[in-house]
XYZ file of C-alpha atoms in Angstrom:
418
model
C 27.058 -1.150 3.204
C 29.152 -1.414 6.368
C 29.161 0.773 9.403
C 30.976 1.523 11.976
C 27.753 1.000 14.185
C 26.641 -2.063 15.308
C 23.870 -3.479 13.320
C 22.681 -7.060 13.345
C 22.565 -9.084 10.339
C 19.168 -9.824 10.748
C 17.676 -6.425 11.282
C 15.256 -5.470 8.788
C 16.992 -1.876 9.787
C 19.757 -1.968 8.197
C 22.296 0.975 6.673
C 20.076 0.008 3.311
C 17.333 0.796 4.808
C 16.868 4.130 7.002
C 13.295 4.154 7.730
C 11.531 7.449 9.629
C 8.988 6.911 12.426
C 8.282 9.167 15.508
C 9.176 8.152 19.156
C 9.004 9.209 22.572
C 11.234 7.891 25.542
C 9.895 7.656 28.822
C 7.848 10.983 29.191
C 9.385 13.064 27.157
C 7.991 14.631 23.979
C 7.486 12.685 20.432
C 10.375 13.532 17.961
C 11.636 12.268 14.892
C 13.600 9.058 14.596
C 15.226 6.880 12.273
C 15.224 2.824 12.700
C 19.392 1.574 12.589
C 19.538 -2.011 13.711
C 18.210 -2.264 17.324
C 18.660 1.846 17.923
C 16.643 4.784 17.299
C 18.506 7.791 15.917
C 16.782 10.525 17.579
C 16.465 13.083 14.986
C 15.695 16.049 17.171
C 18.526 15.630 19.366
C 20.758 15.131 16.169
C 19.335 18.248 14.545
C 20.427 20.686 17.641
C 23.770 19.497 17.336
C 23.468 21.954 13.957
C 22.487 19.149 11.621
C 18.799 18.819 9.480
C 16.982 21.642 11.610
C 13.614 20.077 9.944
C 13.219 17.613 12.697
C 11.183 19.617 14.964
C 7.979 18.339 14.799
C 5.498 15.502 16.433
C 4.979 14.473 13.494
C 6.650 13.430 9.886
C 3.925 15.647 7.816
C 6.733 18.930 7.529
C 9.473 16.488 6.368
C 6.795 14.538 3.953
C 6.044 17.400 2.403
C 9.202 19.001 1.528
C 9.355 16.461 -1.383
C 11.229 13.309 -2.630
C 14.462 15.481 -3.208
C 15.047 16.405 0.442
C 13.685 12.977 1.760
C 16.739 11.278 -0.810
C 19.314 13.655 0.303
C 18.508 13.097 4.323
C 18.722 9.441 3.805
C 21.583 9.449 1.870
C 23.290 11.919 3.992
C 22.173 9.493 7.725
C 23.434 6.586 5.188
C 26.952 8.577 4.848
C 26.841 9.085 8.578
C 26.593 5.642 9.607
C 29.062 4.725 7.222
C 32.446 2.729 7.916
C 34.076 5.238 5.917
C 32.154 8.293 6.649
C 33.168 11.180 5.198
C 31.874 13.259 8.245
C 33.267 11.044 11.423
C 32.744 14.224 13.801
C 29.226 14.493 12.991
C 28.811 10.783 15.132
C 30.986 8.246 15.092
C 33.688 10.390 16.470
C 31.314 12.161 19.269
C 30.521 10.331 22.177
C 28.072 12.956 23.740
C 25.743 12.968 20.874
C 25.453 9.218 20.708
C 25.080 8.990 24.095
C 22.028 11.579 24.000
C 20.766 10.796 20.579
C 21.262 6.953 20.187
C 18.879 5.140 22.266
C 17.505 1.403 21.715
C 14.648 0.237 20.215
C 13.725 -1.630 23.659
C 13.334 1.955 25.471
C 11.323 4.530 23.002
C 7.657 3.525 22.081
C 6.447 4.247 18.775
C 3.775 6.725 17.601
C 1.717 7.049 14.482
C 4.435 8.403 11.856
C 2.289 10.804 10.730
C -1.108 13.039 11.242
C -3.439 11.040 8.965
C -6.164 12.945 7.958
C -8.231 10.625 5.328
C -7.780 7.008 4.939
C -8.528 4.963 1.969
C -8.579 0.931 1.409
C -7.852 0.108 -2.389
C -8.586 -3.614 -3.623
C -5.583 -4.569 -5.750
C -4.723 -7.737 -4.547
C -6.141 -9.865 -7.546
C -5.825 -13.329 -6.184
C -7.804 -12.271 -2.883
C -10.163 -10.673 -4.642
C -10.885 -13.761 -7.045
C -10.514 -15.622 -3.700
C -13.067 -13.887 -2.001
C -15.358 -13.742 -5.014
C -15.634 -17.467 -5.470
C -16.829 -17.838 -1.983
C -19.719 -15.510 -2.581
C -20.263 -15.754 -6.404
C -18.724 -18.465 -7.849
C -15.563 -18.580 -10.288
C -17.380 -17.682 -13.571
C -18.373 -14.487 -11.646
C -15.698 -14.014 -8.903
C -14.252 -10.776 -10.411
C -16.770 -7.895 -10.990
C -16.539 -6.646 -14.581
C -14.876 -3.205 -13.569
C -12.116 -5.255 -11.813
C -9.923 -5.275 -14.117
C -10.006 -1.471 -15.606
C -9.561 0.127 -11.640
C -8.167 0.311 -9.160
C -11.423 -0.546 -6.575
C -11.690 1.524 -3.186
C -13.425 2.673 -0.673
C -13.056 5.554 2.026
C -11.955 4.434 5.786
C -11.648 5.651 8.940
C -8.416 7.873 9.637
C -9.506 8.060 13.410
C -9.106 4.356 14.210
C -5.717 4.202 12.416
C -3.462 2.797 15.315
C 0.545 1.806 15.235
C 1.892 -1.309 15.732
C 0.967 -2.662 19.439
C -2.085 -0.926 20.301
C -4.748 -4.143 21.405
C -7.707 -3.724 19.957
C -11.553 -4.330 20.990
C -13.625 -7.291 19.680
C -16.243 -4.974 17.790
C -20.116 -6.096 18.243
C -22.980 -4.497 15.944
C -25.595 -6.126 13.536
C -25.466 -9.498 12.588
C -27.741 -12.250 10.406
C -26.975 -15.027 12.361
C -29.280 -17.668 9.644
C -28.867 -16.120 6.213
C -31.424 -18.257 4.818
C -34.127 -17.102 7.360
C -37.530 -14.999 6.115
C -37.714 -12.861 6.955
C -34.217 -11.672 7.579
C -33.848 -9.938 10.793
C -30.428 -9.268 12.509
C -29.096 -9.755 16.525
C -26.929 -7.523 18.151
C -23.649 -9.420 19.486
C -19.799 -9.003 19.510
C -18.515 -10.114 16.009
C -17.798 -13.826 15.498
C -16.228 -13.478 12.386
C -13.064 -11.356 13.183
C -9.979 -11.227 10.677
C -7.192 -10.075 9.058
C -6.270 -8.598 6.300
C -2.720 -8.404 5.287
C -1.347 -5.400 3.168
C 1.252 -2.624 2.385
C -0.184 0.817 2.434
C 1.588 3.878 1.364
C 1.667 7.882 3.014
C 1.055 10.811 0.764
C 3.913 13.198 1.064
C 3.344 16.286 -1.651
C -0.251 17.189 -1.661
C -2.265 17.821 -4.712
C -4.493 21.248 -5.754
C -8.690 20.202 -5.563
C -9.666 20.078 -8.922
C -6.128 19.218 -10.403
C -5.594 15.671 -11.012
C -2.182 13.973 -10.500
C -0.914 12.212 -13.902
C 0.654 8.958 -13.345
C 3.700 10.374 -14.494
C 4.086 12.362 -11.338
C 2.389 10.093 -8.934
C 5.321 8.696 -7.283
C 6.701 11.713 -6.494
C 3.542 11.927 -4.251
C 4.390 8.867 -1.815
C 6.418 9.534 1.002
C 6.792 5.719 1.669
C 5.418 2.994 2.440
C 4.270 0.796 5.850
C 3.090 -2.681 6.595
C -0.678 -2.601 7.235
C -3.207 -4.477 9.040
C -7.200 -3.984 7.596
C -9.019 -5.364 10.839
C -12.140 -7.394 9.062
C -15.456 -8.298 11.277
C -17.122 -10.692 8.366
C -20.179 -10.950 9.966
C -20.812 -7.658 10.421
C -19.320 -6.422 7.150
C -21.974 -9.588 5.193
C -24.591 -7.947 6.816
C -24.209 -3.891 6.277
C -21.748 -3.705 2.978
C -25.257 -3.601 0.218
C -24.951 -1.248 -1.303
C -22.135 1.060 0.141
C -19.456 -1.480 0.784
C -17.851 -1.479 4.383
C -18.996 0.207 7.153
C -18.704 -0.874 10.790
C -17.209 -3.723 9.701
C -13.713 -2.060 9.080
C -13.899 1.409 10.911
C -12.945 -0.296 14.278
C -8.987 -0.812 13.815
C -6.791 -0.410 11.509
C -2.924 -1.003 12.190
C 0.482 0.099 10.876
C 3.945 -0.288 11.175
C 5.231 2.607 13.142
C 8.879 3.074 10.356
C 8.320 4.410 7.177
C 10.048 3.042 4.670
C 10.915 5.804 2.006
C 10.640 5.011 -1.640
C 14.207 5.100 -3.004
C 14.667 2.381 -0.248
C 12.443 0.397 -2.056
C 14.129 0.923 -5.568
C 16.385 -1.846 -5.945
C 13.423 -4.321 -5.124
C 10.928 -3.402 -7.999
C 9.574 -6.517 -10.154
C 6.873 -6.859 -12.713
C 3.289 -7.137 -10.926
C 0.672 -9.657 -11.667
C -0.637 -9.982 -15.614
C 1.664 -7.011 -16.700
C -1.217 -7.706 -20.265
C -3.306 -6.338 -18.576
C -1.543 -2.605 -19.097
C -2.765 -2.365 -22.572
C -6.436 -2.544 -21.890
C -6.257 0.308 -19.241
C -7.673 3.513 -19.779
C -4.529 5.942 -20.982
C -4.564 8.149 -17.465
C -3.767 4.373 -15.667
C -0.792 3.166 -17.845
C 2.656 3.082 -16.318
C 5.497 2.733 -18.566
C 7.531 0.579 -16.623
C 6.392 -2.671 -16.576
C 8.442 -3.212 -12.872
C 5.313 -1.588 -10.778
C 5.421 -4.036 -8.091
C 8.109 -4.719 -5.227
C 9.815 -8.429 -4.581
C 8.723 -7.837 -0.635
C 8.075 -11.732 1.625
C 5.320 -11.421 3.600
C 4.701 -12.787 6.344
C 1.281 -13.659 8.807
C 1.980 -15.372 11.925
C -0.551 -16.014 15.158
C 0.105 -16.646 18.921
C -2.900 -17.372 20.892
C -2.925 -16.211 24.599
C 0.056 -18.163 26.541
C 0.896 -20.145 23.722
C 3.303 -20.221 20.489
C 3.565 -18.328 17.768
C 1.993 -20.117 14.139
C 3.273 -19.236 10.734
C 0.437 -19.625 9.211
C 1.226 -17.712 5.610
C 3.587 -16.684 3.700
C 2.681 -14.208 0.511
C 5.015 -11.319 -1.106
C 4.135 -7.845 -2.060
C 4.167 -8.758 -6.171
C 0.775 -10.149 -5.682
C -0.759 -6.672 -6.578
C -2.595 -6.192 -9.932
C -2.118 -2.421 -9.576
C 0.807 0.085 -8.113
C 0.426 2.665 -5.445
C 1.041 5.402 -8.011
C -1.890 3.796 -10.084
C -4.167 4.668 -7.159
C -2.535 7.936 -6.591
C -3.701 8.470 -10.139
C -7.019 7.228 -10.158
C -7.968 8.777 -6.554
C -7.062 12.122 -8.213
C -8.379 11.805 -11.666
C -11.604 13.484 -10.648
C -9.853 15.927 -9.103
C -9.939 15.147 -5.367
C -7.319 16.529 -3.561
C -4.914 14.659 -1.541
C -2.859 15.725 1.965
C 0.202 14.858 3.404
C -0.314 12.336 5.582
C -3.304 10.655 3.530
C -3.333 6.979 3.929
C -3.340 4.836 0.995
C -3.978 1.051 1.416
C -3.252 -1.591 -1.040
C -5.972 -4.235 -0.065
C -4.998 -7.962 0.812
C -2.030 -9.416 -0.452
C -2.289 -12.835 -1.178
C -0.988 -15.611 -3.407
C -2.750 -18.805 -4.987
C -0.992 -21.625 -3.382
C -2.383 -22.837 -0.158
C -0.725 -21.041 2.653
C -0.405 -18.023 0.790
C -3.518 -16.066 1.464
C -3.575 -12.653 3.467
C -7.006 -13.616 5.438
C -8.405 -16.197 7.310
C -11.594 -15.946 5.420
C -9.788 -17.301 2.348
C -7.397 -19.507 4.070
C -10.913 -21.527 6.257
C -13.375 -20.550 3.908
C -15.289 -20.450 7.430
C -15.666 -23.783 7.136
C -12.199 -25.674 7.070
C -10.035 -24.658 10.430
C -6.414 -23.981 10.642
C -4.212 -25.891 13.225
C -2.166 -23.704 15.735
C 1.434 -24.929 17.191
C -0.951 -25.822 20.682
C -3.156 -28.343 18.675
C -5.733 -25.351 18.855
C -8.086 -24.814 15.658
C -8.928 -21.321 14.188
C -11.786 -20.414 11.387
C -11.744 -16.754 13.049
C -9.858 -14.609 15.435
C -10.252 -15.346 19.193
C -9.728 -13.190 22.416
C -6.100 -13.302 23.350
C -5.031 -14.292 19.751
C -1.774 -11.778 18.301
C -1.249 -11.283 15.346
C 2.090 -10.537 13.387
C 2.436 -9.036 10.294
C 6.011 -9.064 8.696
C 7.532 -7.706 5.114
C 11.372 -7.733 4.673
C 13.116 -7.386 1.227
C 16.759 -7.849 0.609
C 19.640 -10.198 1.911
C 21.509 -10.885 5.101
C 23.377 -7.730 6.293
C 21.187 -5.420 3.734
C 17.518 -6.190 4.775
C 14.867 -3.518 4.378
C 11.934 -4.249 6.330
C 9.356 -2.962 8.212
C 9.493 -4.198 11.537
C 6.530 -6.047 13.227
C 2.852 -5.335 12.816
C 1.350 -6.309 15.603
C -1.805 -6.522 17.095
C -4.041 -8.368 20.271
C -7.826 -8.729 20.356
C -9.476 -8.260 23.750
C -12.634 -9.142 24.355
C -15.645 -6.931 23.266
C -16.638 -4.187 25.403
C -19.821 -4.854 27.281
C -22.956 -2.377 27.152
């Protein structure tokens, strides 16, 4: 698509794109935006010029939940306004005042949580990391558990601690068995030693479901807004201490980050591609069975680490196909008992990772805790250290067309003392 507006060839914002976030410049209020190349399209200011009164709000929750319909038509109506042949050239390109008060760059507004999340839940559907992770703690003739494979696993998070893109975050101390092997076992109290990452896509409910009134996975699509890049803070320690028999705890309820653009689902369309062991369909439970065998997205991933004052390591590469299940799978099984979900409900995928080396979404994986990584500094890493930021990146598409994500970013500081 071309425009009239400028818009690199690199963005991940491009006219193919149009992704919704919520911004604030200097100390005004938050409103409505759209991402278009290095600019935000202020969609507040845009509305009082007479067009999409919707955009009134701090948050994206009224838009999300007026339905995939309206969210197609508003993209494809910004895409028609940013078009080189426009078919409405007054509405922008042709009016100086309104780009001058509703343009501004990226450099100048700073991004807010896209949406009022009230409940947050962490799905397992990366396979690989999950076989990955089970090796290290159970060997490869039991690495997956024996539901693995008929589910979509899960557990409940903390919406509270869900941050955007930027926010630093707090080495997080609690309970931890520093010998394993010890009787009996008794745990110290110390900031986590362990800290990771966990690299995933995570999706926002936009059309809310009745309690009691499951969502069939016919319909569950229609029930994502769209999707961000997501960062599942991990203290291992902590988490191999506390997870028997509930799962995570403490270990997880510390951080969790997100890209600040949503990224709407039709967006996303021309990038769909068969998931992992597409076999495995048939042996799912009826309420779980898509009939499209393209449930996945062709989205590169990206992990990449700077330590404090030094430069920046690529230090994986993975893409969004590794995923055993879709997002509307989960939408269907988090609603088959009838739970209802909100707009704004947080949905995320669980590590994305690959099986060559270099591909994993974790450190854990990557080290095993035992075999270091090498930084661009000569510097070694089995864990996270104070200073370290970390990068998360996902960008589909080609030169000129890219729809991405933008950065995922986060910096530990040191753990608050008591």
């Amino acid at each position: 698509m071309a425009s009239w507006f400028q818009i690199p060839k690199n963005s991940p914002f491009s006219l193919a794109n149009i992704p919704f976030g919520i911004i604030s410049v200097q100390s005004a209020s938050r409103v409505p935006a759209i991402a278009i190349g290095e600019h935000a399209l202020n969609l507040n200011a845009f509305a009082s010029s007479g067009h999409l009164s919707v955009f009134d709000q701090p948050t994206l929750n009224a838009f999300a939940a007026l339905g995939r319909p309206v969210h197609r038509q508003v993209r494809e109506y910004l895409q028609n306004v940013f078009r080189a042949d426009t078919q409405f050239p007054q509405v922008l390109k042709d009016n100086a005042d309104l780009q001058k008060s509703a343009l501004v760059p990226l450099s100048q507004v700073t991004n807010h949580l896209p949406m009022q999340i009230g409940d947050y839940t962490d799905f397992y559907a990366g396979l690989n990391h999950a076989y990955n992770v089970g090796v290290l703690f159970r060997g490869p003739d039991n690495a997956l558990q024996p539901n693995y494979k008929h589910l979509p696993v899960a557990y409940h998070g903390r919406a509270s601690s869900v941050v955007p893109s930027g926010t630093p975050l707090h080495r997080p101390s609690g309970q931890i068995l520093a010998n394993p092997a010890a009787d009996p076992k008794v745990p110290t109290f110390s900031p986590c030693k362990k800290l990771d990452i966990e690299l995933e896509l995570a999706c926002l409910i936009s059309k809310p479901n009745d309690l009691g009134k499951p969502v069939s996975i016919e319909e569950a699509e229609d029930h994502i807004f769209g999707l961000v890049l997501m960062n599942d803070w991990s203290a291992r320690d902590i988490q191999a201490w506390e997870y028997v028999p509930l799962g995570p705890f403490n270990a997880k309820n510390f951080g969790t980050t997100i890209t600040p653009w949503v990224v709407l689902i039709d967006a996303l369309e021309p990038f769909r591609a068969a998931g992992l062991e597409p076999g495995n369909r048939d042996s799912l439970l009826p309420y779980l069975r898509e009939k499209r065998a393209e449930n996945a997205y062709e989205i590169p991933l990206e992990v990449e680490i700077t330590n404090k004052g030094g430069q920046p390591t690529l230090v994986s590469n993975s893409n969004a196909r590794n995923l055993l299940y879709s997002f509307p799978q989960m939408v269907a099984h988090h609603t088959i008992t009838g739970c209802n979900l909100r707009t704004g409900d947080l949905l995320g995928s669980g590590t994305i990772s690959g099986k060559e080396a270099k591909t994993q979404g974790s450190l854990l994986e990557q080290t095993n805790g035992k075999n270091p990584i090498k930084l661009a500094d000569g510097s070694e890493r089995l864990f996270l250290e104070d200073g370290d930021t970390i990068i998360l990146r996902g960008t589909a598409g080609t030169e000129g067309n890219y729809v991405g994500f933008g950065d995922c970013v986060g910096t530990i500081l040191p753990a608050v003392s008591f």
